[in-house]
Amino acid sequence: MTPDLRSRANAVIPGGVNSPARAFKSVGGNPLFAERAEGPYLYTRDGRKLLDFCLSFGPMILGHADPDVVSALREAAGRGTSYAMTTEAEIEMAELLTDSIEVMDKVRLVNSGTEAVMTALRLARGYTGREKILKFSGCYHGHIDSMLVQAGSGVAGIASASSAGVTSDAAGSTLVAPFNDVEAVETLVRAHAGELAAIVVEPIAANMGLVLPEPKYLLRLRELATEVGALLIFDEVITGFRLTFGAFANLCCAKPDLVTLGKIIGGGLPIGAVGGRAEVMNHLAPDGPVYQAGTLSGNPLCMAAGLANLRKLRELDPYETLAARTRRLTDGMKAAADEKGFPVAIPRDGSMFSLFFRASEPRNFAEVQNSDTERFAKVFHSLLDAGIYLPPSPFETSFLSILHSDERLDEVLTAWTAALHNL
Ligand SMILES: *Cc1c(COP(=O)(O)O)cnc(C)c1O
């Protein structure tokens, strides 16, 4: 069945996928086709039942097809699927987000994480009257032109495009610093002090695999942004409601001016959000001069799924349990690898972890790239054959849902030990 799906997909969809990570390019082999998903499992068209650690790249923290989310969606669908008129559900979502995230007085809802960051950057530029944005190598902020960049050679810090089709103007408005390098970012910020609109960062970097910030690093970014009058943006599209009920910013001593959200707040439906201090947020249209809009923004289906998801999370408060299970899993994996003498680093935070086949936990993108990606691909396929689905890239983060029970995780440890044995 799937060879047919593959050829049909390839004939009419570029690369056969609607988002490149699904194509399995970095692990090799044939991409899978999903049939349905329920609880911690994904069921594929070729008959596999997979314990899912990708979880749609993060959103499905309650597991798939959560009954409360599904019934909220069913009810909402019967009341109509789009009105282009404000609903009480949008207000409830905004109230829930602003109540649970300290730095957020007001929030604008959009349709994806990309849109949330795009809006945050425009808002920062409109608010400060400046143009440059500083980002960090290996942090992902969606497929916005100015964020598809890499550290350039030549003029220190000025980025060059990492995708075809990105203009040199768009790339040239971005500065790129290595993550976790205080001196590098100080130098860049001070060199561009008068033109810097914002520093944007994934406070826990989770799109190059998982790379944790060093102590005081985020605080230093806060101080630098304040020193030069730039905004600090935490891109929490992954970390929002993943590590605590609210944003990572709640837990962090550095407080950002703006926070972007996505993924979990939509409960598996398309969503994004950008929020912060009222004084900054009021610069958005229609009250302010920074234009932003969306036909389907605040869509009633997305509100219904997102609210059901978040309310259940608030009620269950699963974060300590999730972290304890993740710790037990990753400690077990590390111990098995040590016993076999395979160098592997398994950074984790809350219910996120990633596997780097290298001796030490990477601190930045250069160190991430200096890991054995072939070994990752082999382990990925061994685990897949054992019914365990990791995100299909060595540079993505794995996630647990509340339904990844200790019993399921013991099965993972057994499969992991076997995978190492087969290396
Ligand atoms: C996923 C992600 C995005 C992009 O969100 P989309 O909904 O895929 O557009 C932006 N920033 C971070 C940190 C993300 O993890």
JSON list of N, CA and C in Angstrom, two decimals, residues 193-225:
[
{"chain": "A", "resi": 193, "resn": "ALA", "atom": "N", "xyz": [24.47, 48.51, 18.85]},
{"chain": "A", "resi": 193, "resn": "ALA", "atom": "CA", "xyz": [23.60, 48.97, 19.93]},
{"chain": "A", "resi": 193, "resn": "ALA", "atom": "C", "xyz": [22.44, 49.84, 19.44]},
{"chain": "A", "resi": 194, "resn": "GLY", "atom": "N", "xyz": [22.70, 50.80, 18.61]},
{"chain": "A", "resi": 194, "resn": "GLY", "atom": "CA", "xyz": [21.65, 51.75, 18.23]},
{"chain": "A", "resi": 194, "resn": "GLY", "atom": "C", "xyz": [20.67, 51.21, 17.20]},
{"chain": "A", "resi": 195, "resn": "GLU", "atom": "N", "xyz": [20.97, 50.06, 16.61]},
{"chain": "A", "resi": 195, "resn": "GLU", "atom": "CA", "xyz": [20.09, 49.55, 15.54]},
{"chain": "A", "resi": 195, "resn": "GLU", "atom": "C", "xyz": [19.39, 48.24, 15.91]},
{"chain": "A", "resi": 196, "resn": "LEU", "atom": "N", "xyz": [19.60, 47.77, 17.13]},
{"chain": "A", "resi": 196, "resn": "LEU", "atom": "CA", "xyz": [19.06, 46.47, 17.51]},
{"chain": "A", "resi": 196, "resn": "LEU", "atom": "C", "xyz": [17.62, 46.59, 18.04]},
{"chain": "A", "resi": 197, "resn": "ALA", "atom": "N", "xyz": [16.68, 45.96, 17.33]},
{"chain": "A", "resi": 197, "resn": "ALA", "atom": "CA", "xyz": [15.28, 45.99, 17.76]},
{"chain": "A", "resi": 197, "resn": "ALA", "atom": "C", "xyz": [15.01, 44.90, 18.80]},
{"chain": "A", "resi": 198, "resn": "ALA", "atom": "N", "xyz": [15.60, 43.72, 18.60]},
{"chain": "A", "resi": 198, "resn": "ALA", "atom": "CA", "xyz": [15.30, 42.61, 19.52]},
{"chain": "A", "resi": 198, "resn": "ALA", "atom": "C", "xyz": [16.36, 41.53, 19.48]},
{"chain": "A", "resi": 199, "resn": "ILE", "atom": "N", "xyz": [16.45, 40.84, 20.59]},
{"chain": "A", "resi": 199, "resn": "ILE", "atom": "CA", "xyz": [17.18, 39.57, 20.67]},
{"chain": "A", "resi": 199, "resn": "ILE", "atom": "C", "xyz": [16.10, 38.50, 20.76]},
{"chain": "A", "resi": 200, "resn": "VAL", "atom": "N", "xyz": [16.13, 37.54, 19.85]},
{"chain": "A", "resi": 200, "resn": "VAL", "atom": "CA", "xyz": [15.14, 36.45, 19.90]},
{"chain": "A", "resi": 200, "resn": "VAL", "atom": "C", "xyz": [15.87, 35.14, 20.19]},
{"chain": "A", "resi": 201, "resn": "VAL", "atom": "N", "xyz": [15.33, 34.39, 21.14]},
{"chain": "A", "resi": 201, "resn": "VAL", "atom": "CA", "xyz": [16.02, 33.16, 21.55]},
{"chain": "A", "resi": 201, "resn": "VAL", "atom": "C", "xyz": [15.00, 32.09, 21.97]},
{"chain": "A", "resi": 202, "resn": "GLU", "atom": "N", "xyz": [15.33, 30.85, 21.68]},
{"chain": "A", "resi": 202, "resn": "GLU", "atom": "CA", "xyz": [14.63, 29.73, 22.31]},
{"chain": "A", "resi": 202, "resn": "GLU", "atom": "C", "xyz": [15.31, 29.57, 23.66]},
{"chain": "A", "resi": 203, "resn": "PRO", "atom": "N", "xyz": [14.64, 29.88, 24.76]},
{"chain": "A", "resi": 203, "resn": "PRO", "atom": "CA", "xyz": [15.35, 29.89, 26.04]},
{"chain": "A", "resi": 203, "resn": "PRO", "atom": "C", "xyz": [15.90, 28.50, 26.41]},
{"chain": "A", "resi": 204, "resn": "ILE", "atom": "N", "xyz": [15.15, 27.46, 26.05]},
{"chain": "A", "resi": 204, "resn": "ILE", "atom": "CA", "xyz": [15.68, 26.10, 26.07]},
{"chain": "A", "resi": 204, "resn": "ILE", "atom": "C", "xyz": [15.69, 25.70, 24.59]},
{"chain": "A", "resi": 205, "resn": "ALA", "atom": "N", "xyz": [16.87, 25.61, 24.01]},
{"chain": "A", "resi": 205, "resn": "ALA", "atom": "CA", "xyz": [16.92, 25.40, 22.56]},
{"chain": "A", "resi": 205, "resn": "ALA", "atom": "C", "xyz": [16.54, 23.95, 22.24]},
{"chain": "A", "resi": 206, "resn": "ALA", "atom": "N", "xyz": [15.51, 23.78, 21.45]},
{"chain": "A", "resi": 206, "resn": "ALA", "atom": "CA", "xyz": [14.98, 22.42, 21.23]},
{"chain": "A", "resi": 206, "resn": "ALA", "atom": "C", "xyz": [14.85, 22.08, 19.76]},
{"chain": "A", "resi": 207, "resn": "ASN", "atom": "N", "xyz": [15.42, 22.91, 18.88]},
{"chain": "A", "resi": 207, "resn": "ASN", "atom": "CA", "xyz": [15.33, 22.64, 17.45]},
{"chain": "A", "resi": 207, "resn": "ASN", "atom": "C", "xyz": [16.69, 22.30, 16.84]},
{"chain": "A", "resi": 208, "resn": "MET", "atom": "N", "xyz": [17.68, 22.04, 17.69]},
{"chain": "A", "resi": 208, "resn": "MET", "atom": "CA", "xyz": [18.96, 21.49, 17.21]},
{"chain": "A", "resi": 208, "resn": "MET", "atom": "C", "xyz": [19.23, 20.24, 18.05]},
{"chain": "A", "resi": 209, "resn": "GLY", "atom": "N", "xyz": [18.17, 19.50, 18.34]},
{"chain": "A", "resi": 209, "resn": "GLY", "atom": "CA", "xyz": [18.21, 18.62, 19.49]},
{"chain": "A", "resi": 209, "resn": "GLY", "atom": "C", "xyz": [18.06, 19.55, 20.68]},
{"chain": "A", "resi": 210, "resn": "LEU", "atom": "N", "xyz": [18.25, 19.01, 21.86]},
{"chain": "A", "resi": 210, "resn": "LEU", "atom": "CA", "xyz": [18.03, 19.81, 23.06]},
{"chain": "A", "resi": 210, "resn": "LEU", "atom": "C", "xyz": [19.36, 20.38, 23.55]},
{"chain": "A", "resi": 211, "resn": "VAL", "atom": "N", "xyz": [19.45, 21.70, 23.61]},
{"chain": "A", "resi": 211, "resn": "VAL", "atom": "CA", "xyz": [20.66, 22.35, 24.12]},
{"chain": "A", "resi": 211, "resn": "VAL", "atom": "C", "xyz": [20.23, 23.31, 25.22]},
{"chain": "A", "resi": 212, "resn": "LEU", "atom": "N", "xyz": [20.71, 23.04, 26.41]},
{"chain": "A", "resi": 212, "resn": "LEU", "atom": "CA", "xyz": [20.28, 23.83, 27.57]},
{"chain": "A", "resi": 212, "resn": "LEU", "atom": "C", "xyz": [21.14, 25.08, 27.72]},
{"chain": "A", "resi": 213, "resn": "PRO", "atom": "N", "xyz": [20.53, 26.17, 28.16]},
{"chain": "A", "resi": 213, "resn": "PRO", "atom": "CA", "xyz": [21.31, 27.39, 28.39]},
{"chain": "A", "resi": 213, "resn": "PRO", "atom": "C", "xyz": [22.18, 27.21, 29.63]},
{"chain": "A", "resi": 214, "resn": "GLU", "atom": "N", "xyz": [23.36, 27.79, 29.61]},
{"chain": "A", "resi": 214, "resn": "GLU", "atom": "CA", "xyz": [24.21, 27.72, 30.79]},
{"chain": "A", "resi": 214, "resn": "GLU", "atom": "C", "xyz": [23.68, 28.69, 31.85]},
{"chain": "A", "resi": 215, "resn": "PRO", "atom": "N", "xyz": [24.03, 28.46, 33.12]},
{"chain": "A", "resi": 215, "resn": "PRO", "atom": "CA", "xyz": [23.52, 29.33, 34.18]},
{"chain": "A", "resi": 215, "resn": "PRO", "atom": "C", "xyz": [23.82, 30.79, 33.87]},
{"chain": "A", "resi": 216, "resn": "LYS", "atom": "N", "xyz": [22.84, 31.65, 34.11]},
{"chain": "A", "resi": 216, "resn": "LYS", "atom": "CA", "xyz": [22.99, 33.11, 33.96]},
{"chain": "A", "resi": 216, "resn": "LYS", "atom": "C", "xyz": [23.04, 33.58, 32.51]},
{"chain": "A", "resi": 217, "resn": "TYR", "atom": "N", "xyz": [23.05, 32.64, 31.54]},
{"chain": "A", "resi": 217, "resn": "TYR", "atom": "CA", "xyz": [23.16, 33.07, 30.15]},
{"chain": "A", "resi": 217, "resn": "TYR", "atom": "C", "xyz": [21.95, 33.92, 29.74]},
{"chain": "A", "resi": 218, "resn": "LEU", "atom": "N", "xyz": [20.76, 33.44, 30.07]},
{"chain": "A", "resi": 218, "resn": "LEU", "atom": "CA", "xyz": [19.55, 34.16, 29.67]},
{"chain": "A", "resi": 218, "resn": "LEU", "atom": "C", "xyz": [19.46, 35.49, 30.42]},
{"chain": "A", "resi": 219, "resn": "LEU", "atom": "N", "xyz": [19.94, 35.48, 31.66]},
{"chain": "A", "resi": 219, "resn": "LEU", "atom": "CA", "xyz": [19.96, 36.73, 32.44]},
{"chain": "A", "resi": 219, "resn": "LEU", "atom": "C", "xyz": [20.86, 37.76, 31.77]},
{"chain": "A", "resi": 220, "resn": "ARG", "atom": "N", "xyz": [21.99, 37.29, 31.25]},
{"chain": "A", "resi": 220, "resn": "ARG", "atom": "CA", "xyz": [22.92, 38.19, 30.54]},
{"chain": "A", "resi": 220, "resn": "ARG", "atom": "C", "xyz": [22.24, 38.76, 29.28]},
{"chain": "A", "resi": 221, "resn": "LEU", "atom": "N", "xyz": [21.47, 37.92, 28.58]},
{"chain": "A", "resi": 221, "resn": "LEU", "atom": "CA", "xyz": [20.76, 38.42, 27.39]},
{"chain": "A", "resi": 221, "resn": "LEU", "atom": "C", "xyz": [19.77, 39.52, 27.81]},
{"chain": "A", "resi": 222, "resn": "ARG", "atom": "N", "xyz": [19.09, 39.29, 28.93]},
{"chain": "A", "resi": 222, "resn": "ARG", "atom": "CA", "xyz": [18.13, 40.29, 29.44]},
{"chain": "A", "resi": 222, "resn": "ARG", "atom": "C", "xyz": [18.86, 41.62, 29.71]},
{"chain": "A", "resi": 223, "resn": "GLU", "atom": "N", "xyz": [20.00, 41.52, 30.38]},
{"chain": "A", "resi": 223, "resn": "GLU", "atom": "CA", "xyz": [20.74, 42.74, 30.72]},
{"chain": "A", "resi": 223, "resn": "GLU", "atom": "C", "xyz": [21.21, 43.47, 29.46]},
{"chain": "A", "resi": 224, "resn": "LEU", "atom": "N", "xyz": [21.69, 42.69, 28.50]},
{"chain": "A", "resi": 224, "resn": "LEU", "atom": "CA", "xyz": [22.20, 43.31, 27.27]},
{"chain": "A", "resi": 224, "resn": "LEU", "atom": "C", "xyz": [21.08, 43.99, 26.49]},
{"chain": "A", "resi": 225, "resn": "ALA", "atom": "N", "xyz": [19.93, 43.33, 26.40]},
{"chain": "A", "resi": 225, "resn": "ALA", "atom": "CA", "xyz": [18.80, 43.92, 25.68]},
{"chain": "A", "resi": 225, "resn": "ALA", "atom": "C", "xyz": [18.41, 45.24, 26.36]}
]
